[in-house]
Tab-separated table of C-alpha atoms in Angstrom:
chain	number	residue	atom	x	y	z
L	12	UNK	CA	106.772	121.861	109.756
L	13	UNK	CA	109.989	120.929	108.009
L	14	UNK	CA	112.017	118.042	109.356
L	15	UNK	CA	115.760	118.534	109.569
L	16	UNK	CA	117.433	115.163	108.838
L	17	UNK	CA	120.281	116.060	111.170
L	18	UNK	CA	117.868	115.732	114.102
L	19	UNK	CA	116.781	112.198	113.225
L	20	UNK	CA	118.604	109.377	115.009
L	21	UNK	CA	120.438	106.992	112.751
L	22	UNK	CA	118.753	103.573	112.531
L	23	UNK	CA	120.638	100.480	113.519
L	24	UNK	CA	122.229	98.844	110.528
L	25	UNK	CA	122.687	95.211	109.693
L	26	UNK	CA	126.172	93.900	110.344
L	27	UNK	CA	126.397	92.789	106.736
L	28	UNK	CA	126.026	96.370	105.461
L	29	UNK	CA	129.080	97.937	103.854
L	30	UNK	CA	131.213	100.159	106.056
L	31	UNK	CA	129.899	103.690	105.726
L	32	UNK	CA	131.747	105.417	108.546
L	33	UNK	CA	134.267	107.264	106.426
L	34	UNK	CA	134.629	108.641	102.950
L	35	UNK	CA	135.831	105.993	100.491
L	36	UNK	CA	139.341	106.340	99.208
L	37	UNK	CA	139.557	108.734	96.333
L	38	UNK	CA	136.166	110.276	97.055
L	39	UNK	CA	135.405	113.932	97.655
L	40	UNK	CA	132.040	113.328	99.285
L	41	UNK	CA	131.315	116.223	101.671
L	42	UNK	CA	131.217	115.560	105.370
L	43	UNK	CA	127.882	117.233	106.104
L	44	UNK	CA	124.389	115.980	105.490
L	45	UNK	CA	125.442	114.314	102.261
L	46	UNK	CA	128.272	112.345	103.764
L	47	UNK	CA	128.103	108.610	104.260
L	48	UNK	CA	128.187	109.027	108.022
L	49	UNK	CA	125.145	111.322	108.201
L	50	UNK	CA	122.024	110.013	109.978
L	51	UNK	CA	119.163	108.953	107.754
L	52	UNK	CA	115.401	108.806	108.124
L	53	UNK	CA	113.867	105.438	107.202
L	54	UNK	CA	110.308	104.390	106.457
L	55	UNK	CA	108.249	103.791	109.577
L	56	UNK	CA	106.786	100.569	108.171
L	57	UNK	CA	107.278	97.998	105.461
L	58	UNK	CA	103.775	98.762	104.157
L	59	UNK	CA	104.766	102.389	103.705
L	60	UNK	CA	107.772	101.415	101.584
L	61	UNK	CA	105.701	99.076	99.402
L	62	UNK	CA	102.821	101.510	98.883
L	63	UNK	CA	105.069	104.495	98.158
L	64	UNK	CA	107.225	102.516	95.711
L	65	UNK	CA	104.074	101.177	94.047
L	66	UNK	CA	102.628	104.700	94.000
L	67	UNK	CA	105.712	105.908	92.167
L	68	UNK	CA	105.361	103.096	89.606
L	69	UNK	CA	101.590	103.418	89.201
L	70	UNK	CA	101.107	106.156	86.647
L	71	UNK	CA	98.685	107.347	84.040
L	72	UNK	CA	99.978	104.817	81.524
L	73	UNK	CA	98.385	102.119	83.701
L	74	UNK	CA	95.015	103.633	82.851
L	75	UNK	CA	95.147	105.139	79.398
L	76	UNK	CA	97.526	102.712	77.696
L	77	UNK	CA	97.606	99.267	79.305
L	78	UNK	CA	93.875	98.366	79.059
L	79	UNK	CA	93.668	99.493	75.451
L	80	UNK	CA	96.693	97.578	74.159
L	81	UNK	CA	95.676	94.536	76.211
L	82	UNK	CA	92.300	94.454	74.482
L	83	UNK	CA	93.833	95.179	71.075
L	84	UNK	CA	96.384	92.343	71.276
L	85	UNK	CA	94.345	89.488	72.659
L	86	UNK	CA	93.140	90.308	76.166
L	87	UNK	CA	94.337	87.728	78.675
L	88	UNK	CA	96.761	86.317	76.072
L	89	UNK	CA	98.522	89.680	75.968
L	90	UNK	CA	98.437	90.011	79.757
L	91	UNK	CA	100.235	86.664	80.106
L	92	UNK	CA	102.951	87.784	77.702
L	93	UNK	CA	103.188	91.103	79.545
L	94	UNK	CA	103.688	89.299	82.867
L	95	UNK	CA	106.527	87.239	81.396
L	96	UNK	CA	108.334	90.398	80.264
L	97	UNK	CA	107.628	92.055	83.588
L	98	UNK	CA	109.480	89.234	85.369
L	99	UNK	CA	112.441	88.951	83.002
L	100	UNK	CA	112.792	92.648	82.169
L	101	UNK	CA	111.275	95.041	84.709
L	102	UNK	CA	111.719	93.079	87.929
L	103	UNK	CA	115.536	92.636	87.747
L	104	UNK	CA	116.154	96.339	87.122
L	105	UNK	CA	113.869	97.265	90.029
L	106	UNK	CA	115.801	94.947	92.347
L	107	UNK	CA	119.034	96.552	91.147
L	108	UNK	CA	117.809	100.071	91.893
L	109	UNK	CA	116.677	99.009	95.369
L	110	UNK	CA	119.990	97.223	95.989
L	111	UNK	CA	122.099	100.252	95.037
L	112	UNK	CA	120.018	102.417	97.360
L	113	UNK	CA	119.962	100.058	100.343
L	114	UNK	CA	123.656	99.176	100.173
L	115	UNK	CA	124.771	102.802	99.959
L	116	UNK	CA	122.041	104.239	102.217
L	117	UNK	CA	122.063	107.230	99.897
L	118	UNK	CA	120.169	108.549	96.901
L	119	UNK	CA	121.660	108.576	93.431
L	120	UNK	CA	123.519	111.755	94.406
L	121	UNK	CA	126.173	109.769	96.305
L	122	UNK	CA	125.309	106.071	95.939
L	123	UNK	CA	127.660	105.348	93.038
L	124	UNK	CA	130.610	107.072	94.712
L	125	UNK	CA	130.053	105.061	97.894
L	126	UNK	CA	129.702	101.685	96.170
L	127	UNK	CA	132.379	102.322	93.528
L	128	UNK	CA	135.027	104.555	95.189
L	129	UNK	CA	137.147	104.970	92.054
L	130	UNK	CA	134.445	107.449	90.948
L	131	UNK	CA	134.304	105.838	87.514
L	132	UNK	CA	130.503	106.106	87.790
L	133	UNK	CA	130.398	109.561	89.395
L	134	UNK	CA	128.792	111.119	86.298
L	135	UNK	CA	125.850	108.689	86.501
L	136	UNK	CA	124.629	110.381	89.687
L	137	UNK	CA	123.214	113.178	87.528
L	138	UNK	CA	121.275	110.823	85.273
L	139	UNK	CA	118.500	110.204	87.781
L	140	UNK	CA	118.263	113.841	88.844
L	141	UNK	CA	117.905	115.052	85.247
L	142	UNK	CA	115.439	112.255	84.437
L	143	UNK	CA	113.219	112.938	87.450
L	144	UNK	CA	113.288	116.677	86.776
L	145	UNK	CA	112.324	116.168	83.135
L	146	UNK	CA	109.539	113.824	84.199
L	147	UNK	CA	108.135	116.471	86.528
L	148	UNK	CA	108.344	119.119	83.811
L	149	UNK	CA	105.332	117.553	82.080
L	150	UNK	CA	103.825	115.317	84.763
L	151	UNK	CA	102.854	118.320	86.910
L	152	UNK	CA	100.768	119.629	84.013
L	153	UNK	CA	99.089	116.289	83.302
L	154	UNK	CA	98.358	115.797	87.000
L	155	UNK	CA	96.801	119.265	86.925
L	156	UNK	CA	94.382	117.999	84.287
L	157	UNK	CA	93.244	115.320	86.732
L	158	UNK	CA	92.582	117.827	89.496
L	159	UNK	CA	90.761	120.093	87.040
L	160	UNK	CA	88.537	117.263	85.817
L	161	UNK	CA	87.767	116.188	89.384
L	162	UNK	CA	86.445	119.703	90.007
L	163	UNK	CA	84.635	119.883	86.663
L	164	UNK	CA	82.995	116.491	87.100
L	165	UNK	CA	82.024	117.249	90.695
L	166	UNK	CA	80.428	120.583	89.794
L	167	UNK	CA	78.429	119.187	86.872
L	168	UNK	CA	80.358	120.762	83.988
L	169	UNK	CA	79.712	117.734	81.757
L	170	UNK	CA	76.015	117.309	82.566
L	171	UNK	CA	74.024	117.234	79.328
L	172	UNK	CA	77.072	117.339	77.039
L	173	UNK	CA	77.575	115.014	74.091
L	174	UNK	CA	81.103	113.754	73.168
L	175	UNK	CA	81.711	116.853	71.044
L	176	UNK	CA	80.787	119.042	73.999
L	177	UNK	CA	83.121	117.105	76.308
L	178	UNK	CA	85.929	117.462	73.756
L	179	UNK	CA	85.190	121.186	73.671
L	180	UNK	CA	85.656	121.457	77.439
L	181	UNK	CA	89.015	119.681	77.213
L	182	UNK	CA	90.129	121.846	74.287
L	183	UNK	CA	89.100	125.046	76.061
L	184	UNK	CA	91.087	124.032	79.147
L	185	UNK	CA	94.228	123.368	77.098
L	186	UNK	CA	93.829	126.685	75.264
L	187	UNK	CA	93.584	128.693	78.494
L	188	UNK	CA	97.119	129.469	79.765
L	189	UNK	CA	95.884	130.869	83.087
L	190	UNK	CA	93.888	127.733	83.894
L	191	UNK	CA	96.704	125.418	82.824
L	192	UNK	CA	99.312	127.224	84.916
L	193	UNK	CA	96.962	127.495	87.917
L	194	UNK	CA	96.314	123.740	88.076
L	195	UNK	CA	99.997	122.997	87.492
L	196	UNK	CA	100.891	125.277	90.415
L	197	UNK	CA	98.259	123.582	92.586
L	198	UNK	CA	99.944	120.230	91.963
L	199	UNK	CA	103.384	121.620	92.831
L	200	UNK	CA	102.117	123.226	96.036
L	201	UNK	CA	100.368	120.021	97.154
L	202	UNK	CA	103.421	117.877	96.385
L	203	UNK	CA	105.983	120.018	98.169
L	204	UNK	CA	103.632	120.692	101.087
L	205	UNK	CA	103.402	116.946	101.729
L	206	UNK	CA	107.180	116.550	101.398
L	207	UNK	CA	107.799	119.446	103.824
L	208	UNK	CA	106.673	117.263	106.742
L	209	UNK	CA	109.479	114.782	106.110
L	210	UNK	CA	109.580	111.167	105.012
L	211	UNK	CA	107.509	109.504	107.735
L	212	UNK	CA	105.129	112.285	108.774
L	213	UNK	CA	104.564	113.600	105.267
L	214	UNK	CA	105.449	111.412	102.304
L	215	UNK	CA	104.790	108.039	103.938
L	216	UNK	CA	101.676	108.976	105.903
L	217	UNK	CA	99.888	110.840	103.089
L	218	UNK	CA	100.862	108.417	100.318
L	219	UNK	CA	99.651	105.434	102.347
L	220	UNK	CA	96.265	107.130	102.774
L	221	UNK	CA	96.077	108.014	99.081
L	222	UNK	CA	97.046	104.536	97.914
L	223	UNK	CA	94.531	102.831	100.202
L	224	UNK	CA	91.828	105.245	99.017
L	225	UNK	CA	92.904	104.684	95.405
L	226	UNK	CA	92.433	100.925	95.719
L	227	UNK	CA	89.116	101.410	97.507
L	228	UNK	CA	87.771	103.781	94.844
L	229	UNK	CA	88.931	101.431	92.100
L	230	UNK	CA	87.081	98.564	93.791
L	231	UNK	CA	83.837	100.583	93.823
L	232	UNK	CA	84.258	101.583	90.182
L	233	UNK	CA	84.963	97.996	89.100
L	234	UNK	CA	81.791	96.743	90.821
L	235	UNK	CA	79.740	99.525	89.198
L	236	UNK	CA	81.221	98.916	85.743
L	237	UNK	CA	80.968	95.111	85.600
L	238	UNK	CA	77.346	95.189	86.818
L	239	UNK	CA	76.161	97.521	84.025
L	240	UNK	CA	73.759	95.973	81.486
L	241	UNK	CA	75.826	94.891	78.496
L	242	UNK	CA	79.107	94.856	80.396
L	243	UNK	CA	79.754	91.180	79.606
L	244	UNK	CA	80.827	91.984	76.052
L	245	UNK	CA	83.477	94.367	77.344
L	246	UNK	CA	84.719	91.787	79.843
L	247	UNK	CA	85.017	89.203	77.084
L	248	UNK	CA	86.952	91.636	74.869
L	249	UNK	CA	89.343	92.412	77.697
L	250	UNK	CA	89.821	89.119	79.520
L	251	UNK	CA	89.021	86.187	77.214
L	252	UNK	CA	92.315	84.977	75.672
L	253	UNK	CA	92.379	85.478	71.922
L	254	UNK	CA	95.736	84.344	70.595
L	255	UNK	CA	94.511	84.995	67.061
L	256	UNK	CA	94.658	88.764	67.671
L	257	UNK	CA	98.381	88.474	68.265
L	258	UNK	CA	98.828	87.160	64.739
L	259	UNK	CA	96.583	89.642	62.942
L	260	UNK	CA	98.848	90.813	60.163
L	261	UNK	CA	101.031	87.703	60.339
L	262	UNK	CA	104.541	87.776	61.745
L	263	UNK	CA	104.603	91.588	61.722
L	264	UNK	CA	101.438	91.688	63.806
L	265	UNK	CA	102.910	89.261	66.328
L	266	UNK	CA	106.067	91.347	66.462
L	267	UNK	CA	103.973	94.420	67.273
L	268	UNK	CA	102.220	92.534	70.074
L	269	UNK	CA	105.539	91.362	71.524
L	270	UNK	CA	107.007	94.863	71.390
L	271	UNK	CA	103.858	96.328	72.978
L	272	UNK	CA	104.039	93.827	75.860
L	273	UNK	CA	107.781	94.345	76.255
L	274	UNK	CA	107.495	98.120	76.216
L	275	UNK	CA	104.582	98.221	78.669
L	276	UNK	CA	106.393	95.886	81.098
L	277	UNK	CA	109.470	98.089	80.929
L	278	UNK	CA	108.010	101.600	80.999
L	279	UNK	CA	105.286	100.985	83.584
L	280	UNK	CA	107.807	100.883	86.451
L	281	UNK	CA	109.654	104.126	85.586
L	282	UNK	CA	113.041	102.438	85.942
L	283	UNK	CA	116.417	103.856	85.012
L	284	UNK	CA	116.186	107.358	86.527
L	285	UNK	CA	116.757	106.364	90.187
L	286	UNK	CA	113.108	107.003	91.065
L	287	UNK	CA	113.081	103.669	92.920
L	288	UNK	CA	116.676	103.777	94.164
L	289	UNK	CA	115.984	106.442	96.767
L	290	UNK	CA	113.314	104.277	98.428
L	291	UNK	CA	115.741	101.398	98.693
L	292	UNK	CA	118.017	103.756	100.625
L	293	UNK	CA	115.266	104.325	103.190
L	294	UNK	CA	114.770	100.697	104.302
L	295	UNK	CA	116.604	98.174	106.441
L	296	UNK	CA	117.749	94.652	105.686
L	297	UNK	CA	114.924	92.669	107.279
L	298	UNK	CA	113.452	91.577	103.918
L	299	UNK	CA	114.988	90.482	100.639
L	300	UNK	CA	114.688	92.949	97.780
L	301	UNK	CA	113.413	90.403	95.255
L	302	UNK	CA	110.382	89.686	97.424
L	303	UNK	CA	109.685	93.397	97.889
L	304	UNK	CA	110.013	94.067	94.163
L	305	UNK	CA	107.603	91.211	93.385
L	306	UNK	CA	104.982	92.778	95.671
L	307	UNK	CA	105.403	96.203	94.094
L	308	UNK	CA	105.229	94.826	90.546
L	309	UNK	CA	102.153	92.832	91.537
L	310	UNK	CA	100.410	95.926	92.919
L	311	UNK	CA	101.290	97.950	89.819
L	312	UNK	CA	99.886	95.193	87.579
L	313	UNK	CA	96.750	94.861	89.708
L	314	UNK	CA	95.952	98.552	89.235
L	315	UNK	CA	96.510	98.282	85.469
L	316	UNK	CA	94.201	95.260	85.197
L	317	UNK	CA	91.533	96.850	87.403
L	318	UNK	CA	91.618	99.955	85.201
L	319	UNK	CA	90.613	97.756	82.271
L	320	UNK	CA	87.773	96.288	84.335
L	321	UNK	CA	86.491	99.833	84.807
L	322	UNK	CA	86.930	101.040	81.252
L	323	UNK	CA	85.911	98.212	78.909
L	324	UNK	CA	82.636	97.075	80.497
L	325	UNK	CA	81.488	100.704	80.745
L	326	UNK	CA	82.459	101.558	77.163
L	327	UNK	CA	80.845	98.439	75.716
L	328	UNK	CA	77.722	98.908	77.850
L	329	UNK	CA	77.117	102.274	76.198
L	330	UNK	CA	78.480	101.357	72.748
L	331	UNK	CA	81.423	103.745	72.992
L	332	UNK	CA	84.675	102.705	71.319
L	333	UNK	CA	87.541	102.817	73.855
L	334	UNK	CA	90.481	104.975	72.820
L	335	UNK	CA	94.093	105.024	73.935
L	336	UNK	CA	95.837	108.013	75.425
L	337	UNK	CA	94.471	111.246	76.885
L	338	UNK	CA	91.340	111.168	74.694
L	339	UNK	CA	90.200	108.035	76.564
L	340	UNK	CA	90.333	109.736	79.952
L	341	UNK	CA	89.315	113.263	79.077
L	342	UNK	CA	86.772	112.765	76.286
L	343	UNK	CA	85.550	109.167	76.043
L	344	UNK	CA	85.041	108.307	79.721
L	345	UNK	CA	83.298	111.570	80.725
L	346	UNK	CA	80.848	110.848	77.877
L	347	UNK	CA	80.314	107.332	79.260
L	348	UNK	CA	79.731	108.599	82.796
L	349	UNK	CA	77.231	111.113	81.444
L	350	UNK	CA	75.057	108.228	80.180
L	351	UNK	CA	75.379	106.230	83.406
L	352	UNK	CA	72.918	106.399	86.324
L	353	UNK	CA	74.534	108.589	89.007
L	354	UNK	CA	77.207	109.239	86.425
L	355	UNK	CA	78.346	112.489	88.022
L	356	UNK	CA	79.167	110.614	91.244
L	357	UNK	CA	80.992	107.775	89.471
L	358	UNK	CA	82.833	110.189	87.214
L	359	UNK	CA	83.991	112.268	90.170
L	360	UNK	CA	85.222	109.132	91.939
L	361	UNK	CA	87.066	108.089	88.780
L	362	UNK	CA	88.974	111.374	88.608
L	363	UNK	CA	89.661	111.245	92.327
L	364	UNK	CA	91.299	107.868	91.637
L	365	UNK	CA	93.232	109.347	88.693
L	366	UNK	CA	94.350	112.311	90.811
L	367	UNK	CA	95.613	110.003	93.556
L	368	UNK	CA	97.486	107.882	90.998
L	369	UNK	CA	99.178	110.965	89.547
L	370	UNK	CA	99.843	112.662	92.901
L	371	UNK	CA	101.433	109.528	94.363
L	372	UNK	CA	103.984	109.682	91.542
L	373	UNK	CA	104.451	113.430	91.964
L	374	UNK	CA	105.110	113.167	95.711
L	375	UNK	CA	107.480	110.207	95.297
L	376	UNK	CA	109.560	111.920	92.617
L	377	UNK	CA	109.578	115.236	94.512
L	378	UNK	CA	110.976	113.337	97.497
L	379	UNK	CA	113.677	111.902	95.228
L	380	UNK	CA	114.651	115.367	93.978
L	381	UNK	CA	114.631	116.805	97.500
L	382	UNK	CA	116.783	113.988	98.876
L	383	UNK	CA	119.249	114.355	95.999
L	384	UNK	CA	119.499	118.095	96.645
L	385	UNK	CA	120.000	117.604	100.404
L	386	UNK	CA	122.801	115.111	99.880
L	387	UNK	CA	124.526	116.693	96.887
L	388	UNK	CA	124.743	120.212	98.283
L	389	UNK	CA	124.615	119.523	102.034
L	390	UNK	CA	121.323	121.366	102.577
L	391	UNK	CA	118.529	121.072	105.122
L	392	UNK	CA	115.178	119.718	103.931
L	393	UNK	CA	113.658	123.202	104.148
L	394	UNK	CA	116.325	124.752	101.917
L	395	UNK	CA	116.250	121.793	99.521
L	396	UNK	CA	112.485	122.161	99.129
L	397	UNK	CA	112.791	125.885	98.387
L	398	UNK	CA	115.449	125.322	95.749
L	399	UNK	CA	113.709	122.336	94.148
L	400	UNK	CA	110.234	123.939	94.178
L	401	UNK	CA	111.488	127.026	92.350
L	402	UNK	CA	113.308	124.909	89.773
L	403	UNK	CA	110.349	122.581	89.178
L	404	UNK	CA	107.943	125.513	88.835
L	405	UNK	CA	110.069	127.367	86.288
L	406	UNK	CA	110.822	124.235	84.255
L	407	UNK	CA	107.153	123.147	84.265
L	408	UNK	CA	105.935	126.351	82.626
L	409	UNK	CA	106.878	125.435	79.018
L	410	UNK	CA	104.675	122.334	79.112
L	411	UNK	CA	101.722	124.163	80.694
L	412	UNK	CA	102.037	126.852	78.007
L	413	UNK	CA	102.835	124.369	75.246
L	414	UNK	CA	99.157	123.853	74.410
L	415	UNK	CA	98.411	127.566	73.973
L	416	UNK	CA	101.059	130.319	74.074
L	417	UNK	CA	103.838	127.966	72.882
L	418	UNK	CA	101.625	125.718	70.756
L	419	UNK	CA	103.794	126.374	67.712
L	420	UNK	CA	106.820	124.675	69.307
L	421	UNK	CA	106.764	121.153	67.882
L	422	UNK	CA	109.143	118.501	66.566
L	423	UNK	CA	108.038	116.480	63.513
L	424	UNK	CA	107.261	112.892	64.407
L	425	UNK	CA	107.194	113.670	68.141
L	426	UNK	CA	104.771	116.532	68.712
L	427	UNK	CA	104.323	119.389	71.160
L	428	UNK	CA	106.420	120.327	74.203
L	429	UNK	CA	104.740	117.737	76.446
L	430	UNK	CA	105.386	115.015	73.855
L	431	UNK	CA	109.002	116.131	73.404
L	432	UNK	CA	109.702	115.973	77.148
L	433	UNK	CA	107.935	112.617	77.424
L	434	UNK	CA	109.968	111.283	74.483
L	435	UNK	CA	113.265	112.338	76.064
L	436	UNK	CA	112.381	110.549	79.301
L	437	UNK	CA	110.538	107.466	78.052
L	438	UNK	CA	112.479	106.701	74.880
L	439	UNK	CA	115.941	107.722	76.041
L	440	UNK	CA	116.612	108.199	79.755
L	441	UNK	CA	114.563	105.228	80.993
L	442	UNK	CA	116.009	102.516	78.702
L	443	UNK	CA	119.581	103.829	78.695
L	444	UNK	CA	119.505	104.426	82.449
L	445	UNK	CA	118.254	100.890	83.032
L	446	UNK	CA	121.019	99.532	80.823
L	447	UNK	CA	123.587	101.432	82.888
L	448	UNK	CA	122.108	100.124	86.151
L	449	UNK	CA	122.493	96.582	84.801
L	450	UNK	CA	126.111	97.230	83.798
L	451	UNK	CA	126.865	98.774	87.197
L	452	UNK	CA	125.495	95.750	89.045
L	453	UNK	CA	126.936	92.907	86.959
L	454	UNK	CA	130.321	94.094	85.708
L	455	UNK	CA	133.674	94.351	87.467
L	456	UNK	CA	134.035	97.969	86.379
L	457	UNK	CA	130.924	98.766	88.377
L	458	UNK	CA	129.705	97.495	91.731
L	459	UNK	CA	129.946	93.859	90.673
L	460	UNK	CA	127.709	90.800	90.626
L	461	UNK	CA	128.666	89.372	94.019
L	462	UNK	CA	128.084	92.663	95.831
L	463	UNK	CA	124.722	93.113	94.136
L	464	UNK	CA	123.611	89.549	94.873
L	465	UNK	CA	124.596	89.777	98.544
L	466	UNK	CA	122.585	92.970	98.968
L	467	UNK	CA	119.568	91.722	97.040
L	468	UNK	CA	119.406	88.501	99.102
L	469	UNK	CA	119.916	90.059	102.541
L	470	UNK	CA	116.843	89.477	104.703
L	471	UNK	CA	113.872	87.146	104.676
L	472	UNK	CA	111.987	86.327	101.507
L	473	UNK	CA	112.537	85.329	97.896
L	474	UNK	CA	116.149	85.258	96.781
L	475	UNK	CA	117.445	86.588	93.491
L	476	UNK	CA	118.238	83.645	91.160
L	477	UNK	CA	122.011	83.209	90.985
L	478	UNK	CA	121.671	81.347	87.676
L	479	UNK	CA	120.253	84.518	86.061
L	480	UNK	CA	123.693	86.128	85.794
L	481	UNK	CA	124.088	85.143	82.148
L	482	UNK	CA	120.688	86.579	81.298
L	483	UNK	CA	121.468	89.846	83.101
L	484	UNK	CA	124.884	90.118	81.478
L	485	UNK	CA	123.828	89.440	77.879
L	486	UNK	CA	120.083	88.878	77.404
L	487	UNK	CA	118.659	91.774	79.401
L	488	UNK	CA	120.991	94.420	77.913
L	489	UNK	CA	120.171	93.157	74.417
L	490	UNK	CA	116.438	93.439	75.148
L	491	UNK	CA	116.840	96.985	76.458
L	492	UNK	CA	118.796	97.957	73.348
L	493	UNK	CA	115.968	96.554	71.198
L	494	UNK	CA	113.439	98.664	73.104
L	495	UNK	CA	115.613	101.750	72.651
L	496	UNK	CA	116.077	101.200	68.913
L	497	UNK	CA	112.424	100.354	68.293
L	498	UNK	CA	111.435	103.627	69.948
L	499	UNK	CA	113.370	105.479	67.258
L	500	UNK	CA	112.438	103.407	64.204
L	501	UNK	CA	109.088	105.120	63.436
L	502	UNK	CA	110.629	108.549	64.098
L	503	UNK	CA	113.576	107.930	61.763
L	504	UNK	CA	111.285	106.538	59.063
L	505	UNK	CA	109.174	109.682	59.263
L	506	UNK	CA	112.184	112.011	59.272
L	507	UNK	CA	113.606	110.186	56.233
L	508	UNK	CA	110.286	110.290	54.398
L	509	UNK	CA	109.846	106.501	54.493
L	510	UNK	CA	106.638	106.442	56.572
């Protein structure tokens, strides 16, 4: 059943919270469900908030990108550098998103108007909505691949196939528009069905189960992988620090390693499109936001590291070179499982884990879009779901058809429709959105440093370092700009004929 937010009692708020009983001066915020005075459903438990936020951050890049680049750039040496960038780059922006949400008690639809009544930042409310919608335009299709492979692995489709045969199965799936659209629709139906039960009874309850199962399945797969004969070589490749790999190719090679660590630390958390902000708006002030963000970043990193413990020992045990990207998951690993004792079982469990990782992101972002729609247009959850589901379905079709019917639609240097949509989100909306969140939280023309710090530090737990203001004002924006520019350098070189 759908839960109407108007029927949910408003939770008690901390006395230190900003006054939200009336529309701020100069604001035209509606007085219905989207108004600052409207009641709001919160998470039932702290664990639910942490697992759902982590589920939103944990994506497919944790599996098909992080392990590969970690092994390529020095194993544990790269992981250490990645952790440094995670703390100085990803963590502060996550705390900022949570702070904006918790202080305003609203999604990105209204948060900036509430915290900055002059409406100078009103336009930024659309940034997160557009970013989340674009993300879902291709993520629903990729998640559909995971569900399809779970079914294929479970029914024995890959039994007896060599790598070329496995690649043929993947290619045939992409070339079949009916199959692609059907799995994409299955993902959308599952996601909105979960969200239809509301925050606590739907999103929180189901995501908690999925995340606990995800960690359990990963644990089983890690034990199976590291105990394979010949797995030690893969473990050494992945975990033994090799600082020499960082300097392969001299200074340029080290620069590539630094950029890879910086980019992975930044993009893994999906920051800058208000995907995390909405969850901050659903919690109270019992715990500091820095401590919560540290736990979520730690869980996201744990999943990425465990993925490497599954992939590398298994690949090295069967003398299969690990790839990066979709080919790793959809071609290389099914071939590895085919050679493994009880490989069909382990392969099915692997794609169950992948499906849970993708669905946790889908459900979290759907909830963001639904909440935005409820607050922006003063709609009930039921009506918001109808409107959002139709929009997501229509906008997801180009990606699902982009590998077959619309395969000719490409951009040089970027690729097909899925790659174009991913590029717009990852290389543009995420870094620029994060930069704007930083400016909003540290400058006088935004919410301001003191307001941000007071919100971030409210509650028990780790406090945000006050001395970091200089870094957030100058260093962090500069680093984000570097990430943005570096994302365009290879494209521009190719477009100009220099590559």
